[in-house]
CSV table of C-alpha atoms and ligand atoms in Angstrom, one decimal:
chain,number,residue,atom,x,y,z
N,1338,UNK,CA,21.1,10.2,-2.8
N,1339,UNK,CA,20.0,12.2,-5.2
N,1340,UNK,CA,18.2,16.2,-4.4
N,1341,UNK,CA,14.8,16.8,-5.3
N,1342,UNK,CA,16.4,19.4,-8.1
N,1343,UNK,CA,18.4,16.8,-9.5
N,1344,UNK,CA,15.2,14.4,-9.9
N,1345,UNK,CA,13.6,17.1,-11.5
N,1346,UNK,CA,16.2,17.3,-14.2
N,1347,UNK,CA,16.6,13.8,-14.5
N,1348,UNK,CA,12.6,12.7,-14.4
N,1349,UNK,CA,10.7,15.6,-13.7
N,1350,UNK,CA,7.4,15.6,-16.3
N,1351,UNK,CA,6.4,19.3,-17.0
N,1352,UNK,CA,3.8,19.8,-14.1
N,1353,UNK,CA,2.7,16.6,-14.1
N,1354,UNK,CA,5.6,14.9,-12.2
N,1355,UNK,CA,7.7,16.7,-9.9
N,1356,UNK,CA,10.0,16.2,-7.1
N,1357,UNK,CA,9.9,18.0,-3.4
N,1358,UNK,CA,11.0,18.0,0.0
N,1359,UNK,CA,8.9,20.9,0.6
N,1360,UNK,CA,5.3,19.3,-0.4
N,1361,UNK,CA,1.7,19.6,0.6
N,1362,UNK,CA,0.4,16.0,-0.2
N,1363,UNK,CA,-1.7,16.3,-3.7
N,1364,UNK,CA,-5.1,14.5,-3.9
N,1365,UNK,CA,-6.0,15.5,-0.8
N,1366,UNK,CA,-9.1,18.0,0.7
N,1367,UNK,CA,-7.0,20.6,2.3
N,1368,UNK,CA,-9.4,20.1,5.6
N,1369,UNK,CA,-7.7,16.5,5.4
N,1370,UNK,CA,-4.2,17.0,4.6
N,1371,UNK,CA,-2.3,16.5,7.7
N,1372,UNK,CA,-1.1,19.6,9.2
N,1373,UNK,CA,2.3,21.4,8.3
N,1374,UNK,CA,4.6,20.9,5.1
N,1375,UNK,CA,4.8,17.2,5.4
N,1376,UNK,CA,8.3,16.6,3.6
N,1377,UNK,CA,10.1,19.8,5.1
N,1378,UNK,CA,11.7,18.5,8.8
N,1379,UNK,CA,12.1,15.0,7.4
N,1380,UNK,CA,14.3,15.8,5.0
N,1381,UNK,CA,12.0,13.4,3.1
N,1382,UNK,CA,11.5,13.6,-1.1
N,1383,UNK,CA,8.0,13.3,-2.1
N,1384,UNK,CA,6.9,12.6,-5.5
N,1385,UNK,CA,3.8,14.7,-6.9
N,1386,UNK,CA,1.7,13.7,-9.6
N,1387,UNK,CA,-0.6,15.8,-11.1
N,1388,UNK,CA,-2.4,14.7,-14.3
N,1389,UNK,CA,-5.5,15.4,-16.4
N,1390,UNK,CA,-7.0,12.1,-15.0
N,1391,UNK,CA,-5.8,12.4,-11.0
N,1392,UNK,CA,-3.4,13.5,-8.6
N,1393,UNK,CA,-1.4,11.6,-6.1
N,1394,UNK,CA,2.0,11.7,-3.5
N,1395,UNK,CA,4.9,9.2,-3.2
N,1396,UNK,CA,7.3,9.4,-0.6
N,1397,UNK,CA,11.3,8.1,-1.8
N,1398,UNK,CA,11.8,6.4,1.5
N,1399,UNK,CA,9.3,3.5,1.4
N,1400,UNK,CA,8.4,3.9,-2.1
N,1401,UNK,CA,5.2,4.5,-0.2
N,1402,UNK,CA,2.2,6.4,-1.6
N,1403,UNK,CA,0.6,8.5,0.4
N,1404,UNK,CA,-2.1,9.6,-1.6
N,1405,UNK,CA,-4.5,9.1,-5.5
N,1406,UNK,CA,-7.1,11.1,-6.4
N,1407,UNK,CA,-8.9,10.1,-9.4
N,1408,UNK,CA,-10.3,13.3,-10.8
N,1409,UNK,CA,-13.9,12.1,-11.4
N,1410,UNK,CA,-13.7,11.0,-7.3
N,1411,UNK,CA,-14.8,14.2,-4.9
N,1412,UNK,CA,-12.8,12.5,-1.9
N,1413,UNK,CA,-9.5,10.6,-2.0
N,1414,UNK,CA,-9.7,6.8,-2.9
N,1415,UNK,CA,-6.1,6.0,-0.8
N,1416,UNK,CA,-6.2,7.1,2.8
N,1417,UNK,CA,-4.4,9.1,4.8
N,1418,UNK,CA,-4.0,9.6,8.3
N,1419,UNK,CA,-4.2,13.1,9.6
N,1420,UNK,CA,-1.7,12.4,12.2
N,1421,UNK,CA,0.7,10.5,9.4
N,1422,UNK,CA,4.3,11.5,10.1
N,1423,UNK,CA,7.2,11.7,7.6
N,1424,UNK,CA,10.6,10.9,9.6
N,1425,UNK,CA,13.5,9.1,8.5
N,1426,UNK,CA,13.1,5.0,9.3
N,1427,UNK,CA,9.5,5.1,10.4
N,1428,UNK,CA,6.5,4.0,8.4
N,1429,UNK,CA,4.0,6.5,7.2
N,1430,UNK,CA,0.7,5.4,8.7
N,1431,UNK,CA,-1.9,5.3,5.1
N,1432,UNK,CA,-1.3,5.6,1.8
N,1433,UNK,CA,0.1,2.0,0.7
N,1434,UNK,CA,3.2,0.6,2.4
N,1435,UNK,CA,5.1,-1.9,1.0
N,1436,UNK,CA,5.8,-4.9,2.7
N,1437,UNK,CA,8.5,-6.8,1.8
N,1438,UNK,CA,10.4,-9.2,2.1
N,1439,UNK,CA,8.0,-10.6,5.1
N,1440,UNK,CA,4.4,-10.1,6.1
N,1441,UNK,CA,3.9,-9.6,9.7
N,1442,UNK,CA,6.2,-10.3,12.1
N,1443,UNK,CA,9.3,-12.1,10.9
N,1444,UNK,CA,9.5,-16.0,11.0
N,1445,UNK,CA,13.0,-16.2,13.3
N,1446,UNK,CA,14.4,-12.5,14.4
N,1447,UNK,CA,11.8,-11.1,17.1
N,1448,UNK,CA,14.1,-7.8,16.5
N,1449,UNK,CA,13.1,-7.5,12.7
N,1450,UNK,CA,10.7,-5.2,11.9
N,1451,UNK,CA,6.8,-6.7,11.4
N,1452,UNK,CA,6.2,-6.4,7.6
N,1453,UNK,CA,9.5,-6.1,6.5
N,1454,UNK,CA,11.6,-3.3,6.3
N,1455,UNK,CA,11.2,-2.0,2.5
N,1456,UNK,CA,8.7,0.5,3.9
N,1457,UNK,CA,11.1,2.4,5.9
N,1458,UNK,CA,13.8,2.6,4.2
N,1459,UNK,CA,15.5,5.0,0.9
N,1460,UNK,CA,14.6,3.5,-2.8
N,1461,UNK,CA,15.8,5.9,-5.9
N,1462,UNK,CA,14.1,6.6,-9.4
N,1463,UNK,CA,15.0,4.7,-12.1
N,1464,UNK,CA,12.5,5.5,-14.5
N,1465,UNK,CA,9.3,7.7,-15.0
N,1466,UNK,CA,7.1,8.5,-18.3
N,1467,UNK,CA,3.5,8.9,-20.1
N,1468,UNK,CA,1.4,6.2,-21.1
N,1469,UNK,CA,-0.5,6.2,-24.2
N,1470,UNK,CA,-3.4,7.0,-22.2
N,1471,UNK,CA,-2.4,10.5,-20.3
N,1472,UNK,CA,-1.6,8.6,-16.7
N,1473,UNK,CA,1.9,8.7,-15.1
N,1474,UNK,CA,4.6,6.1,-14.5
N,1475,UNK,CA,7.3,6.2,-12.1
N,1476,UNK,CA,9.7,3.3,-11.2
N,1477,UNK,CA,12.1,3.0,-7.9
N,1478,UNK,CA,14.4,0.2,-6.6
N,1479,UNK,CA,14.4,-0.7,-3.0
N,1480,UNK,CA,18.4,0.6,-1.9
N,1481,UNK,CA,20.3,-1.9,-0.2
N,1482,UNK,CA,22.4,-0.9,2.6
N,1483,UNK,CA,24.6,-3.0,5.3
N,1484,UNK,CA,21.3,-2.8,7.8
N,1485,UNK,CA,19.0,-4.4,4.8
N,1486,UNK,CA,21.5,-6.9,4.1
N,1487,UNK,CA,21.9,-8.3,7.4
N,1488,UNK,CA,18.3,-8.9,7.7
N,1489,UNK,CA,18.3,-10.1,3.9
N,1490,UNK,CA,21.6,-11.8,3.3
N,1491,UNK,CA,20.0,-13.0,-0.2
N,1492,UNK,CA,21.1,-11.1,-4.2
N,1493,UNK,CA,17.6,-9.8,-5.1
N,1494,UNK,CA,16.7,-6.5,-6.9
N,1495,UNK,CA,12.9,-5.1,-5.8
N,1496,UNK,CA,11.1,-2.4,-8.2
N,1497,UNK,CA,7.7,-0.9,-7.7
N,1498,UNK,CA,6.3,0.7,-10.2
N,1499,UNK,CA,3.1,3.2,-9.9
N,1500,UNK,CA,0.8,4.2,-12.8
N,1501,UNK,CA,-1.2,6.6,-12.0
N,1502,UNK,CA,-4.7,7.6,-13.5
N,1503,UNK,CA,-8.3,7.5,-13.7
N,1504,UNK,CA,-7.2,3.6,-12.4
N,1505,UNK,CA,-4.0,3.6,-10.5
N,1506,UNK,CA,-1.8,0.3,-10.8
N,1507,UNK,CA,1.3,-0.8,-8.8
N,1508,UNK,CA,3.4,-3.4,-9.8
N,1509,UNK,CA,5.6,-5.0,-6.9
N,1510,UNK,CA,8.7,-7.2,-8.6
N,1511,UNK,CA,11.2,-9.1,-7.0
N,1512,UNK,CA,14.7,-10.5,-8.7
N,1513,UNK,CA,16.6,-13.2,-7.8
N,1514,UNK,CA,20.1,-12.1,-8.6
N,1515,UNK,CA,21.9,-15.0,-7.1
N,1516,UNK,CA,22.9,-18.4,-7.5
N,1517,UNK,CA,20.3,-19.8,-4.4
N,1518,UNK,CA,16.4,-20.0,-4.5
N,1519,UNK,CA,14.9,-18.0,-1.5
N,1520,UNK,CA,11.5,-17.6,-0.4
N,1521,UNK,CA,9.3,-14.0,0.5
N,1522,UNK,CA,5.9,-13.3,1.8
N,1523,UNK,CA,4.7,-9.8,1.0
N,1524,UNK,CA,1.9,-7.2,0.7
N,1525,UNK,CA,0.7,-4.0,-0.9
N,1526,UNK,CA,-1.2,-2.9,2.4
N,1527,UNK,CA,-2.9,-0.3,0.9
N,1528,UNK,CA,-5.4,2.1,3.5
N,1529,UNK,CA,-8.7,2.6,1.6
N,1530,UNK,CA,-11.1,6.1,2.5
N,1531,UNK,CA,-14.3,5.3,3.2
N,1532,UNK,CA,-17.4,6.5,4.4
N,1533,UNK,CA,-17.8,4.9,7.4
N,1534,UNK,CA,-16.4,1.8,8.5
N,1535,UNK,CA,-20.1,0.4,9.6
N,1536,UNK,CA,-21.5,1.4,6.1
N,1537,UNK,CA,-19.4,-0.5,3.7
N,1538,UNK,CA,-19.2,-4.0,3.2
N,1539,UNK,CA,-16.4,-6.0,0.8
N,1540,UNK,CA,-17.4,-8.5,-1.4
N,1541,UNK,CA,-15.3,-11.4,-3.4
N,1542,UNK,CA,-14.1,-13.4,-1.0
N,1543,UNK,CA,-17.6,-15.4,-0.1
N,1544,UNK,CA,-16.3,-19.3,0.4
N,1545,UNK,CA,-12.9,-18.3,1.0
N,1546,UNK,CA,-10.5,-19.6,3.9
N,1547,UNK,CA,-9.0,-17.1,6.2
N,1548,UNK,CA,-6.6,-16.9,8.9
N,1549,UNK,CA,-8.4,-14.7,12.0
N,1550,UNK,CA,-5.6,-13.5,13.7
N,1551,UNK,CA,-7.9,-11.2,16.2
N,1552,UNK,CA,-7.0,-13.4,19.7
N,1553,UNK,CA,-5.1,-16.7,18.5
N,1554,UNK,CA,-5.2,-17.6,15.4
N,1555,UNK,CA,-7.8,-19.7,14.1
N,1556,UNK,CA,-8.8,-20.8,10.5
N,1557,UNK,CA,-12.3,-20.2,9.2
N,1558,UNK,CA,-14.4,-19.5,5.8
N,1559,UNK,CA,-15.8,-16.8,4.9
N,1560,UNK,CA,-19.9,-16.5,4.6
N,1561,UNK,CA,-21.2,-14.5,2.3
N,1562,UNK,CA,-19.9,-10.3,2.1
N,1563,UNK,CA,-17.7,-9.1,4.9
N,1564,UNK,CA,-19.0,-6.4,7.1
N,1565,UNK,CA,-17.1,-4.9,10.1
N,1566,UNK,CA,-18.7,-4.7,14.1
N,1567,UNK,CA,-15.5,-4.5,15.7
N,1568,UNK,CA,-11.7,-5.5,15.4
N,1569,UNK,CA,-11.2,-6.9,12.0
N,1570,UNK,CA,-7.6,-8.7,10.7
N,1571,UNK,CA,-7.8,-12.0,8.2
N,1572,UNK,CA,-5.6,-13.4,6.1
N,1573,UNK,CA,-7.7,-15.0,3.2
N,1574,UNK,CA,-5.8,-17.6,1.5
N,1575,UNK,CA,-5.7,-19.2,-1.7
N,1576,UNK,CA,-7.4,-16.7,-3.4
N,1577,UNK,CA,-6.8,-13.9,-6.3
N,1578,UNK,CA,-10.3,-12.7,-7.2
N,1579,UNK,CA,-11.3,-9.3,-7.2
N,1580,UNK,CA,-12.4,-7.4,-4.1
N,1581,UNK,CA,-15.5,-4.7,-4.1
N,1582,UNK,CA,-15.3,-2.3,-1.4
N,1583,UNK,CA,-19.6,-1.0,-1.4
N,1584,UNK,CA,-19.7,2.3,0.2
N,1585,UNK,CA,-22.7,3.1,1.0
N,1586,UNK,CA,-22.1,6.6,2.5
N,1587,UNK,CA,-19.7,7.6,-0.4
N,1588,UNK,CA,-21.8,5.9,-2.7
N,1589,UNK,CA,-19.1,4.3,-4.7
N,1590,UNK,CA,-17.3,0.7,-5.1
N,1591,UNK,CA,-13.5,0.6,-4.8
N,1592,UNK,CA,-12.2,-2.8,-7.0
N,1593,UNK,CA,-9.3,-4.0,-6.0
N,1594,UNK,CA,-7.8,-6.5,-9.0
N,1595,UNK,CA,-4.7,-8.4,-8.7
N,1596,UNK,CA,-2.5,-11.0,-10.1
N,1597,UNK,CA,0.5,-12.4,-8.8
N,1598,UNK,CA,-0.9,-12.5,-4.8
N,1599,UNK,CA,-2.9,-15.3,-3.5
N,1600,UNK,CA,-3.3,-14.0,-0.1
N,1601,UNK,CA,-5.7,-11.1,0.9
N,1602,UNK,CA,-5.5,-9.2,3.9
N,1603,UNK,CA,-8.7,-7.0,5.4
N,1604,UNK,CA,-7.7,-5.2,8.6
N,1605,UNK,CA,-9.4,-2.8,10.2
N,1606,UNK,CA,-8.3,-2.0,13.5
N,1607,UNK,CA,-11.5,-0.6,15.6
N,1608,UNK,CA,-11.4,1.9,18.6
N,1609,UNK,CA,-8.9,0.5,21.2
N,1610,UNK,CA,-6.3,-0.7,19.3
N,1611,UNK,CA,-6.8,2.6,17.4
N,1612,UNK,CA,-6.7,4.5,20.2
N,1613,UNK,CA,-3.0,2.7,21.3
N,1614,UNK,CA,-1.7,3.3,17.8
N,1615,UNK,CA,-2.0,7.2,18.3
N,1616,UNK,CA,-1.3,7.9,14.6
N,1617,UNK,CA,-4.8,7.2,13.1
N,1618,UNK,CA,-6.2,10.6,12.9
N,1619,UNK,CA,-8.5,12.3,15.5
N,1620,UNK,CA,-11.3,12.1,16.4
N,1621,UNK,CA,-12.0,8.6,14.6
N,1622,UNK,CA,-9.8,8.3,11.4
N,1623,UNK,CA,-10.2,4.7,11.8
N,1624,UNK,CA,-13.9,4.7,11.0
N,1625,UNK,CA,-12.4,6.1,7.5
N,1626,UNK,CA,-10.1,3.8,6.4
N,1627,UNK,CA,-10.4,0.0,5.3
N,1628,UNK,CA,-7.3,-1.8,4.5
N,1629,UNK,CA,-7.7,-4.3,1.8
N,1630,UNK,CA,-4.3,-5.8,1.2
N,1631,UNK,CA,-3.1,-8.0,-2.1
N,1632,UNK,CA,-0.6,-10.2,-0.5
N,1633,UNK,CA,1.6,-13.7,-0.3
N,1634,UNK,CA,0.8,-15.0,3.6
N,1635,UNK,CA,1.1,-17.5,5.6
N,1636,UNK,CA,0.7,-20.8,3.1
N,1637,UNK,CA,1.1,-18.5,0.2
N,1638,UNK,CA,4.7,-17.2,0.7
N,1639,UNK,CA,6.4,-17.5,-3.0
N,1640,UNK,CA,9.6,-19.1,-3.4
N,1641,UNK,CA,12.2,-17.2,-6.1
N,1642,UNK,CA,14.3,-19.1,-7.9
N,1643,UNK,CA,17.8,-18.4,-8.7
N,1644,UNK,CA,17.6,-16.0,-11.7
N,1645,UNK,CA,14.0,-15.9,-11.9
N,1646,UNK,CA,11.5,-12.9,-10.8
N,1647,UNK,CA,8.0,-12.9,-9.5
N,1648,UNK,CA,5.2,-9.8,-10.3
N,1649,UNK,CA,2.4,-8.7,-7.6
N,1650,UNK,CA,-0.2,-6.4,-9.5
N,1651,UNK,CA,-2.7,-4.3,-8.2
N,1652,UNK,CA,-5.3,-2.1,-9.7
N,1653,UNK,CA,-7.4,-0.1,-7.9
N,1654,UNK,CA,-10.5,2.1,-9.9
N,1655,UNK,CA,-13.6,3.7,-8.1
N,1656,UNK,CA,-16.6,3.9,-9.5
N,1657,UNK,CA,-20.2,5.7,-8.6
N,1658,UNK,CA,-23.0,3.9,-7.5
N,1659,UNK,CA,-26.7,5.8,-8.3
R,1457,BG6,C1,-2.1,-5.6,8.9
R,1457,BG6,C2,-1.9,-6.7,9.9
R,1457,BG6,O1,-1.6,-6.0,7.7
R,1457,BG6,O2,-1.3,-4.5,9.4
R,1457,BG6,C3,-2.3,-6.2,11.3
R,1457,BG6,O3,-2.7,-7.8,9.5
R,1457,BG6,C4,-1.4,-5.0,11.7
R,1457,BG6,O4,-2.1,-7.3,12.2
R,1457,BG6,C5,-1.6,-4.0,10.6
R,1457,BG6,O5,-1.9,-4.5,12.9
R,1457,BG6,C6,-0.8,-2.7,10.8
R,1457,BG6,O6,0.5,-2.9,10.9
R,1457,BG6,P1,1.5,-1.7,11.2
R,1457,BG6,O7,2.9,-2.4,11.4
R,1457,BG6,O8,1.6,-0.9,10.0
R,1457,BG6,O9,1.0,-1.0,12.4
């Protein structure tokens, strides 16, 4: 794998994109960031962006970002836990992981890691740039290895790329580089900071069907807004509108837009299961984040033909509310 100098060389932009695995995690209050030089003992590259319109992180392995900062936004728009971790293998807990090429726990192989195991292991930089607009671009490819491939005995090729700006878009896109169809679920299971977990509510999904996986599984539709009292994770199906996170501590709205995901996820994971995690942040991270995931669950996984590819696209913008 490539060094952190040699990614400098090869995609470094001025001080607007630059590689590390020494790095404080950009877009971040540094009362927030989570203690110690994040990168250092992992060995870990991060990715740090640092435009005129914001500043965010990306970790290599994972292709996971940790952190945006629009700069018009006093406080992060992406979460991070406190207590996140960078170690070789592991998921970062915030920030966005990739899920891929299943959602959740896998259909057949107990063993398998839940969500797939793009999130924990090394992609490389293929690309990075300027859009006409100022904001940042950088594209990685999921690196296969003889562990991926005997979870994923399929040809396939998996980019992400991240632009990031005043609006910060990530596009998810799977190959089919063999000869067979095969079939995925997936998400972009991005952590949202909030305010307060009882003082927002998401609206979008009014009339929608959902999967409530808190105790068994049952199927139900969604009333009006969503607002959270307790343990919250559903799998809204069928669906690709837009999602408004209202914050009425922060006093802004997230959007979250998307095409190419008919699934939504919206976990949040309240104080005991919190609490057993260990990695959500002391005293009460949890109240502070909101995941609102754009995803292909359940009846929604996508099936990939031979030679064809399939897009997930996110955009996330934050705007003030008077
Ligand atoms: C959500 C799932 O997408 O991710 C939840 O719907 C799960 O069931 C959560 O608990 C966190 O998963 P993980 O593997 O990152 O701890």
């Amino acid at each position: 794998m490539a060094t952190a100098q040699q990614l400098n060389t090869q995609f470094g932009i001025n001080k607007r994109l630059r590689f590390s695995d020494d790095a404080p995690v950009k877009g971040m209050p540094p009362d927030s960031r989570p203690a110690g030089s994040l990168g250092a003992a992992s060995g870990l590259i991060i990715a740090e962006i640092d435009n005129a319109q914001a500043t965010a992180s990306l970790c290599l392995q994972g292709a996971h970002l940790m952190s945006w900062r629009p700069k018009n936004q006093a406080v992060p728009v992406v979460w991070l836990s406190r207590d996140a971790k960078l170690a070789a293998g592991k998921s970062i807990r915030g920030g966005a992981p990739v899920c891929w090429p299943w959602f959740g726990a896998h259909a057949i192989e107990s063993g398998f890691p839940g969500h797939g195991y793009a999130r924990t292991v090394p992609w490389q930089v293929i690309e990075s740039g300027s859009e006409p607009d100022g904001a940042t671009r950088l594209t990685l490819r999921l690196v296969e290895s003889e562990k991926t491939r005997a979870q994923w005995p399929h040809a396939s090729k998996l980019d992400l790329t991240v632009i990031v700006g005043e609006t910060l878009r990530m596009e998810l896109t799977t190959e089919n580089t063999g000869a067979t169809d095969f079939v995925i679920s997936e998400a972009l299971h991005t952590y949202l900071q909030i305010g307060d977990i009882g003082a927002v509510r998401v609206t979008g999904l009014d009339g929608c069907d959902y999967w409530d996986k808190v105790g068994s599984s049952t199927l139900r539709k969604q009333q009006r807004a969503i607002t959270f009292s307790g343990e919250t994770d559903r799998v809204y199906i069928n669906t690709s509108a837009e999602c408004v996170i209202e914050d009425g501590k922060l006093k802004r709205r997230i959007h979250v837009a998307k095409s190419g995901s008919l699934s939504t996820v919206v976990w949040t994971p309240w104080a005991e299961k919190a609490g057993k995690m260990g990695d959500m942040g002391q005293p009460e991270g949890w109240r502070e984040m909101l995941c609102v995931e754009s995803a292909n669950a359940i009846e929604n996984v996508v099936k990939v033909a031979a030679g064809a590819r399939h897009t997930l696209i996110v955009e996330y913008r934050a705007e003030p509310v008077q």
